[in-house]
């Protein structure tokens, strides 16, 4: 069976995890957390980077930092993972979904302004497949209406928009290091990216259960105490050690994925030119990280048939999100502004193909041949 995903692994992870296990600090913010923080702050040129146990909690921290209150509205795409919405729903916000662009599956930046009301507090663009949303337009709207922008860059590490790393353009950003992402910290993991220095001090407090413990360890206060709301948002030092082993090989991992992505694209262009399928679009000014390679077929029926055909040929391919506005919780906590012209329709056509760090070329070739056979068979 050709698996859809294998968590990235470089062999560096073992020595660092073992070292952290034998250290006197494994509960978080030890040597490897510091190394990771310094690496991200250098690579991203952000004010502060803070590791979290997962991306969900990074988004929850962002919601607290911008002081989301009951009745606030937050604009985002419906085609995203539930955590994008949940982080703000937990603070009492109403989610306002707008339609996506069919070319990138990202929020349609031209529809956002119509959805803004006096209750709107923030815009949450989701960089689907590590391909950037149109951030210049989004940031201009945020400035015009005094809104916060929280980038859900869960899939976006090593991707850029007009030369700027994803997650560093809005006021705050979040990465994921889940096992399905390009880089993992041992199965789960996340990062809060702070691009507005006014958030740094409070972010450290929120992350440390609402205490000024971080300041205490720096010698800035003679004792620490409860000073604000917060929760336990520190990852284990084992997670940071595992991640550090991958950050050292970040470019190798990125190059491997990009090479596989390019093989898929080059080999499938013939099928796309015949109208059998659609390939991903990378807009000008965007550099992507090959987080996934997806194709889009004609409709839901054909997608189901293709997934089953691939499965029969020992290939695991999967679809992605069911739009949040069509879910049970979506009915309770959100509304869809305007027409759902593309969100549902395009989501029902999308299939993600197997792709991971160092996937064997033979696996890629098998997937390509099997896809070709399916479409040739169906067209005859």
mmCIF file of N, CA and C in Angstrom, residues 65 70 89 98 132 152-153 155 160 175-176 219 223 229 255 261 265 269 276 293 303 325 327 333 344 370 377 380:
data_model
loop_
_atom_site.group_PDB
_atom_site.id
_atom_site.type_symbol
_atom_site.label_atom_id
_atom_site.label_comp_id
_atom_site.label_asym_id
_atom_site.label_seq_id
_atom_site.Cartn_x
_atom_site.Cartn_y
_atom_site.Cartn_z
ATOM 1 N N UNK A 65 -5.303 36.985 22.883
ATOM 2 C CA UNK A 65 -4.467 38.175 22.757
ATOM 3 C C UNK A 65 -5.203 39.351 22.117
ATOM 4 N N UNK A 70 -17.695 37.733 23.559
ATOM 5 C CA UNK A 70 -18.977 37.308 23.003
ATOM 6 C C UNK A 70 -19.613 38.403 22.148
ATOM 7 N N UNK A 89 -14.619 30.703 18.523
ATOM 8 C CA UNK A 89 -15.911 30.324 19.094
ATOM 9 C C UNK A 89 -15.782 30.124 20.606
ATOM 10 N N UNK A 98 -16.875 33.494 4.272
ATOM 11 C CA UNK A 98 -17.056 34.007 2.911
ATOM 12 C C UNK A 98 -16.489 32.968 1.946
ATOM 13 N N UNK A 132 -0.064 31.143 -0.486
ATOM 14 C CA UNK A 132 -0.493 32.347 0.223
ATOM 15 C C UNK A 132 -1.811 32.908 -0.270
ATOM 16 N N UNK A 152 -3.712 31.843 9.661
ATOM 17 C CA UNK A 152 -3.648 30.405 9.880
ATOM 18 C C UNK A 152 -2.701 29.854 8.819
ATOM 19 N N UNK A 153 -1.434 29.779 9.218
ATOM 20 C CA UNK A 153 -0.391 29.268 8.326
ATOM 21 C C UNK A 153 0.010 27.863 8.745
ATOM 22 N N UNK A 155 -0.228 25.142 7.387
ATOM 23 C CA UNK A 155 0.397 24.365 6.317
ATOM 24 C C UNK A 155 1.531 25.136 5.625
ATOM 25 N N UNK A 160 6.248 31.590 1.105
ATOM 26 C CA UNK A 160 6.336 33.044 1.203
ATOM 27 C C UNK A 160 5.314 33.731 0.308
ATOM 28 N N UNK A 175 1.607 28.216 13.104
ATOM 29 C CA UNK A 175 2.074 27.055 12.342
ATOM 30 C C UNK A 175 1.622 25.777 13.046
ATOM 31 N N UNK A 176 1.558 24.707 12.269
ATOM 32 C CA UNK A 176 1.288 23.382 12.825
ATOM 33 C C UNK A 176 2.473 22.465 12.564
ATOM 34 N N UNK A 219 14.821 36.760 35.932
ATOM 35 C CA UNK A 219 15.272 37.633 37.003
ATOM 36 C C UNK A 219 14.630 38.999 36.995
ATOM 37 N N UNK A 223 9.419 37.033 42.430
ATOM 38 C CA UNK A 223 8.538 35.892 42.564
ATOM 39 C C UNK A 223 7.495 35.974 41.461
ATOM 40 N N UNK A 229 -5.467 35.984 32.657
ATOM 41 C CA UNK A 229 -5.999 34.697 32.227
ATOM 42 C C UNK A 229 -4.934 33.958 31.427
ATOM 43 N N UNK A 255 13.211 20.723 -0.125
ATOM 44 C CA UNK A 255 13.635 20.395 -1.490
ATOM 45 C C UNK A 255 13.090 19.041 -1.933
ATOM 46 N N UNK A 261 6.588 17.142 -5.780
ATOM 47 C CA UNK A 261 5.474 17.946 -6.268
ATOM 48 C C UNK A 261 5.653 18.240 -7.762
ATOM 49 N N UNK A 265 3.327 17.258 -11.051
ATOM 50 C CA UNK A 265 2.774 18.299 -11.931
ATOM 51 C C UNK A 265 3.177 18.069 -13.382
ATOM 52 N N UNK A 269 0.308 16.999 -16.435
ATOM 53 C CA UNK A 269 -0.122 18.122 -17.281
ATOM 54 C C UNK A 269 -0.850 17.643 -18.529
ATOM 55 N N UNK A 276 -9.277 16.256 -18.159
ATOM 56 C CA UNK A 276 -9.644 15.176 -17.242
ATOM 57 C C UNK A 276 -9.557 15.608 -15.782
ATOM 58 N N UNK A 293 -0.008 17.794 -2.799
ATOM 59 C CA UNK A 293 -0.330 17.856 -4.229
ATOM 60 C C UNK A 293 -1.747 17.333 -4.373
ATOM 61 N N UNK A 303 -14.965 11.771 -8.015
ATOM 62 C CA UNK A 303 -13.969 11.724 -6.941
ATOM 63 C C UNK A 303 -14.071 10.423 -6.160
ATOM 64 N N UNK A 325 -19.423 25.475 7.264
ATOM 65 C CA UNK A 325 -20.769 26.057 7.345
ATOM 66 C C UNK A 325 -21.862 25.015 7.119
ATOM 67 N N UNK A 327 -21.784 22.042 8.512
ATOM 68 C CA UNK A 327 -21.745 21.121 9.643
ATOM 69 C C UNK A 327 -22.781 21.492 10.689
ATOM 70 N N UNK A 333 -22.847 28.270 15.274
ATOM 71 C CA UNK A 333 -21.831 29.264 15.624
ATOM 72 C C UNK A 333 -21.401 30.162 14.465
ATOM 73 N N UNK A 344 -18.370 24.748 -1.518
ATOM 74 C CA UNK A 344 -18.840 23.361 -1.502
ATOM 75 C C UNK A 344 -18.495 22.642 -2.797
ATOM 76 N N UNK A 370 -1.398 4.901 -12.465
ATOM 77 C CA UNK A 370 -2.740 4.485 -12.059
ATOM 78 C C UNK A 370 -3.771 5.562 -12.381
ATOM 79 N N UNK A 377 -9.407 4.860 -19.111
ATOM 80 C CA UNK A 377 -10.473 3.867 -19.076
ATOM 81 C C UNK A 377 -11.847 4.537 -19.113
ATOM 82 N N UNK A 380 -12.766 6.128 -22.597
ATOM 83 C CA UNK A 380 -12.896 5.260 -23.793
ATOM 84 C C UNK A 380 -14.340 4.797 -24.009
#
